[in-house]
Amino acid sequence: MIHNPEYECMEVQARRKLQLAALKNLAETLYSRVPFYRKRMDEAGIKPRDLHSINDIEKLPFTTKDDLRVNYPHGLRACPQDRIVEVHMSSGTTGKPVVNEYTIKDLDIWQQSMARTLSGAGCTRDDIVQNCYGYGLFTGGAGVHYGALTVGAEVLPMSSGNTERQLMILRDFGSTMLTCTPSYALYLAEEAAEAGIDLRALPISKGCFGAEAWSDNMRAEIEDRYNMKAYDIYGLTEIIGPGVAFECEAQKGMHVNEDFFYPEIIDPKTGKVLSAGEKGELVFTTLTREGTPLLRYRTRDITCIIEEPCACGRTTRRIHRLFGRTDDMLIIRGVNVFPSQIEQALIEIEGTEPQYLIIVSRGESHLDEVELQVEVKKDVFSDETRGLENLRSRIEQVMKSKLQISLKVKLVEPKSIERSVGKAKRVIDNRKI
Ligand code: DLL
């Protein structure tokens, strides 16, 4: 289902023209209203009038998360306060949270982006959307809510947590669509199994999952447990929240709502813009935002742009499912390791659950040591000790061959790793570096 064919299927050159006009307008606004951006543009020796083609975007300065923190709370606001109608913030595990301030027009952009996102997953006005993303300062709850209203679906604003009630509502209201983090979807499924609820027999038939990294294997597991189709959705607080990019039925990458959010991929070390297909750091410019628009915001997410036409008919460029983040890459004894690689390897090993915790420490020898705690399936755990020992050493071998590092595997009981109702925590790094 294509929510807005006029924009989503627009001829590419026509879209570039609109993007250039919006970029010029944005640069003018930021230059005249936001001292931070005026200074940055002056330092880079570029004026808004120097933008003649959309590729000139490369001449504009980047914005980083640190810039947002330094300008907390209102330093990047580009309109008068009385035009702001809503605010969201990231959880900000370290330092100050990042703030996004929305005008009415920004909310309209969000509603449209999320309506396209949910429609991409087949949502229509006939659907009942059980929205278990957190409501509050986090963008997940509100974003899906606005999108569902725009599509005309019925939305159940559950927020996260209270699993028992979630399952009751899922069953009693016959929800047809589930929206939450992929890890929470799996947790709900585990609890349903425990409570003797057969999810496969319920009307739930599709879901939009995002806000954290998840593998294709995790997707297969969710689809199997619910007998549903699971779609990947991407976004971040700084840009709008969810709704930046989404999968269509072809599921060959996520379509970027690029009339609103202009994507680039750069080499994270040099800042050089890379070509389609090349892996690097994803950067966004919020072409049409008013409250807190951003120029070339460095997301730290690693992916590549896919330019080939998509079978669905949309002409927007896509981004590949995320490969990881520049900042959650672990460097273990000099080797770069992403938690997503560990997860991918793990799900291929029979007998394990996709629940794991990576604990990194620095031992007496000053070498990095990694303990990988892995939950095993119930029937395997009650197996004889020798079976468990074999499984343990198999995981160690697989990790060694896939990651090129040795780590110690500890098998743990089903459900012993703490579940999260939002984003899952996969890494504890105890190294004092
Ligand atoms: O997580 C917004 C969101 C809500 C997206 C609901 C999707 C669904 P933040 O809390 O600011 O915003 O976190 C943004 O989460 O930079 C990525 O690293 C990660 N992330 C988001 N979606 C995905 C995804 C929301 N589909 C950060 N796959 C981003 C992998 C994702 N990582």
Coordinates of C-alpha atoms in Angstrom, one line a residue, residues 129-375:
V129 CA -2.6 -1.3 15.8
Q130 CA -1.3 -2.4 19.2
N131 CA 1.4 0.2 19.8
C132 CA 3.8 -0.9 22.5
Y133 CA 6.6 1.6 21.9
G134 CA 7.0 3.8 24.9
Y135 CA 4.9 7.0 25.1
G136 CA 6.5 10.0 26.6
L137 CA 9.6 11.8 25.7
F138 CA 10.7 8.8 23.5
T139 CA 9.5 9.2 19.9
G140 CA 8.4 5.7 19.3
G141 CA 4.9 5.8 20.9
A142 CA 3.9 9.2 19.5
G143 CA 5.3 8.6 16.1
V144 CA 3.4 5.3 15.5
H145 CA 0.3 6.9 17.1
Y146 CA 0.3 9.8 14.7
G147 CA 0.9 7.6 11.7
A148 CA -1.9 5.2 12.6
L149 CA -4.4 8.1 13.0
T150 CA -3.3 9.5 9.6
V151 CA -3.9 6.1 8.0
G152 CA -7.3 6.0 9.8
A153 CA -6.5 2.7 11.6
E154 CA -7.6 2.1 15.2
V155 CA -4.7 2.6 17.6
L156 CA -4.3 1.0 21.1
P157 CA -1.9 3.3 22.9
M158 CA -0.4 0.6 25.1
S159 CA 3.1 2.0 25.6
S160 CA 5.7 -0.5 26.8
G161 CA 5.6 -2.9 29.7
N162 CA 2.9 -4.7 31.6
T163 CA 3.2 -7.8 29.5
E164 CA 0.3 -9.6 31.0
R165 CA -2.1 -6.8 30.0
Q166 CA -0.5 -6.6 26.6
L167 CA -1.3 -10.2 25.9
M168 CA -4.8 -9.8 27.2
I169 CA -5.5 -6.9 24.9
L170 CA -3.8 -8.6 22.0
R171 CA -6.2 -11.5 22.4
D172 CA -9.4 -9.7 23.4
F173 CA -9.2 -6.8 21.0
G174 CA -7.9 -8.9 18.1
S175 CA -5.1 -6.5 17.3
T176 CA -3.9 -7.0 13.7
M177 CA -0.6 -5.1 13.8
L178 CA 2.1 -5.0 16.5
T179 CA 4.6 -2.1 16.9
C180 CA 7.4 -2.3 19.4
T181 CA 11.2 -3.0 19.6
P182 CA 12.1 -6.4 18.1
S183 CA 13.4 -7.6 21.4
Y184 CA 10.1 -6.8 23.1
A185 CA 8.2 -8.6 20.4
L186 CA 10.2 -11.7 21.2
Y187 CA 9.8 -11.2 25.0
L188 CA 6.0 -10.9 24.5
A189 CA 6.1 -14.2 22.5
E190 CA 8.0 -16.0 25.2
E191 CA 5.5 -14.8 27.8
A192 CA 2.6 -15.8 25.6
A193 CA 4.0 -19.3 25.3
E194 CA 4.4 -19.5 29.0
A195 CA 0.8 -18.4 29.5
G196 CA -0.4 -21.0 27.0
I197 CA -1.5 -18.4 24.4
D198 CA -1.2 -19.5 20.8
L199 CA -0.1 -16.3 19.1
R200 CA -0.2 -18.0 15.7
A201 CA -4.0 -18.5 16.0
L202 CA -4.7 -14.8 16.7
P203 CA -5.5 -12.2 14.1
I204 CA -2.2 -10.4 14.5
S205 CA -0.6 -10.6 11.0
K206 CA 2.0 -7.8 10.7
G207 CA 4.3 -5.6 12.7
C208 CA 6.7 -2.7 12.4
F209 CA 9.9 -3.2 14.5
G210 CA 12.8 -0.9 15.0
A211 CA 14.6 1.4 17.4
E212 CA 17.4 -1.1 17.8
A213 CA 19.6 -3.4 15.7
W214 CA 18.0 -6.8 14.8
S215 CA 19.1 -9.5 12.4
D216 CA 17.2 -11.3 9.6
N217 CA 17.3 -14.4 11.9
M218 CA 15.5 -12.5 14.6
R219 CA 13.0 -11.4 12.0
A220 CA 12.4 -15.1 11.0
E221 CA 11.9 -16.0 14.7
I222 CA 9.3 -13.2 15.2
E223 CA 7.5 -14.1 12.0
D224 CA 7.4 -17.7 13.0
R225 CA 6.2 -17.2 16.6
Y226 CA 3.4 -14.8 15.6
N227 CA 2.7 -16.2 12.1
M228 CA 3.1 -12.6 10.9
K229 CA 5.1 -10.5 8.5
A230 CA 7.7 -8.3 10.3
Y231 CA 8.9 -5.0 8.8
D232 CA 12.0 -3.0 9.7
I233 CA 11.5 0.7 10.4
Y234 CA 14.2 3.2 11.1
G235 CA 14.4 6.7 12.6
L236 CA 16.1 8.8 15.3
T237 CA 15.0 11.5 17.7
E238 CA 17.2 14.2 16.3
I239 CA 15.7 13.9 12.8
I240 CA 12.0 13.3 13.5
G241 CA 11.7 10.0 15.4
P242 CA 10.5 6.8 13.6
G243 CA 9.5 7.5 10.0
V244 CA 12.8 8.4 8.5
A245 CA 13.0 5.1 6.5
F246 CA 10.8 2.0 6.2
E247 CA 10.6 -1.3 4.5
C248 CA 7.9 -2.0 1.8
E249 CA 6.6 -5.4 0.9
A250 CA 9.7 -6.2 -1.2
Q251 CA 11.8 -5.9 2.0
K252 CA 15.0 -5.1 0.0
G253 CA 16.2 -2.2 2.2
M254 CA 14.3 0.7 3.7
H255 CA 12.8 3.5 1.6
V256 CA 14.0 6.9 2.9
N257 CA 11.3 9.6 3.0
E258 CA 13.8 11.7 1.1
D259 CA 11.6 14.6 0.2
F260 CA 11.9 15.4 4.0
F261 CA 15.2 13.8 5.0
Y262 CA 18.1 14.0 2.5
P263 CA 20.4 11.0 3.0
E264 CA 24.2 10.8 2.4
I265 CA 26.8 8.2 3.2
I266 CA 30.2 9.4 4.3
D267 CA 33.5 7.9 5.3
P268 CA 33.4 8.3 9.1
K269 CA 37.1 9.0 9.2
T270 CA 37.5 11.6 6.4
G271 CA 34.0 12.9 6.0
K272 CA 34.2 12.2 2.2
V273 CA 30.8 11.4 0.6
L274 CA 30.7 7.8 -0.7
S275 CA 28.8 6.4 -3.7
A276 CA 25.7 4.3 -3.7
G277 CA 26.5 0.8 -2.5
E278 CA 29.5 1.8 -0.4
K279 CA 29.2 1.2 3.3
G280 CA 29.7 4.2 5.7
E281 CA 28.1 6.6 8.2
L282 CA 24.6 7.7 7.4
V283 CA 24.0 11.5 7.4
F284 CA 20.7 13.3 7.2
T285 CA 19.6 16.9 6.4
T286 CA 16.0 17.7 7.5
L287 CA 15.1 19.6 4.3
T288 CA 11.7 20.9 5.4
R289 CA 11.7 21.0 9.2
E290 CA 11.1 24.2 11.1
G291 CA 11.5 23.7 14.8
T292 CA 15.0 22.2 15.1
P293 CA 16.2 21.5 11.6
L294 CA 19.6 19.9 11.1
L295 CA 22.2 20.2 8.4
R296 CA 24.1 17.0 7.5
Y297 CA 23.6 15.3 10.9
R298 CA 26.0 12.5 11.5
T299 CA 23.9 9.6 12.8
R300 CA 26.8 7.2 13.6
D301 CA 24.7 4.5 12.0
I302 CA 26.5 2.3 9.4
T303 CA 24.7 1.3 6.2
C304 CA 24.8 2.0 2.4
I305 CA 22.4 3.6 0.0
I306 CA 20.6 1.4 -2.6
E307 CA 19.7 3.3 -5.8
E308 CA 18.3 0.5 -7.9
P309 CA 14.6 0.7 -8.6
C310 CA 12.4 -1.2 -6.2
A311 CA 9.7 -3.6 -7.3
C312 CA 7.1 -1.7 -5.2
G313 CA 7.1 1.3 -7.6
R314 CA 8.5 3.8 -5.0
T315 CA 11.4 5.8 -6.5
T316 CA 12.8 6.9 -3.2
R317 CA 16.3 5.7 -2.4
R318 CA 16.7 3.0 0.2
I319 CA 19.2 2.3 2.9
H320 CA 20.3 -1.2 3.7
R321 CA 19.3 -2.7 7.1
L322 CA 21.7 -1.3 9.5
F323 CA 25.1 -2.9 9.9
G324 CA 25.9 -1.3 13.3
R325 CA 27.0 2.0 14.8
T326 CA 30.3 3.7 14.7
D327 CA 30.1 4.0 18.5
D328 CA 28.9 0.5 19.5
M329 CA 31.7 -1.1 17.6
L330 CA 33.8 -2.9 20.2
I331 CA 37.5 -3.0 19.7
I332 CA 38.6 -6.2 21.3
R333 CA 42.3 -6.9 21.2
G334 CA 42.5 -4.7 18.2
V335 CA 39.7 -6.5 16.3
N336 CA 36.5 -4.6 15.4
V337 CA 33.5 -6.4 16.6
F338 CA 29.8 -5.4 16.3
P339 CA 27.2 -7.0 18.6
S340 CA 25.1 -7.6 15.5
Q341 CA 27.7 -10.0 14.2
I342 CA 27.6 -12.0 17.4
E343 CA 23.8 -12.1 17.2
Q344 CA 23.9 -13.2 13.6
A345 CA 26.3 -16.0 14.4
L346 CA 24.4 -17.1 17.4
I347 CA 21.0 -17.5 15.9
E348 CA 22.4 -20.0 13.4
I349 CA 23.4 -22.3 16.3
E350 CA 20.7 -24.7 17.1
G351 CA 19.6 -24.9 20.8
T352 CA 20.3 -21.2 21.6
E353 CA 17.9 -18.3 22.1
P354 CA 18.6 -14.9 20.5
Q355 CA 19.2 -13.6 24.0
Y356 CA 22.8 -12.8 24.9
L357 CA 25.0 -10.4 26.9
I358 CA 28.5 -9.5 26.0
I359 CA 30.7 -8.6 29.0
V360 CA 34.1 -7.1 28.2
S361 CA 36.8 -6.7 30.8
R362 CA 40.5 -6.2 31.0
G363 CA 42.2 -9.0 32.8
E364 CA 45.3 -9.1 35.0
S365 CA 47.4 -9.6 31.9
H366 CA 45.9 -6.3 30.6
L367 CA 44.4 -8.2 27.7
D368 CA 40.7 -7.7 26.7
E369 CA 38.6 -10.6 27.8
V370 CA 35.1 -11.3 26.6
E371 CA 32.5 -13.4 28.2
L372 CA 29.5 -14.1 26.1
Q373 CA 26.4 -15.2 28.1
V374 CA 24.0 -17.1 25.9
E375 CA 20.6 -18.4 26.9

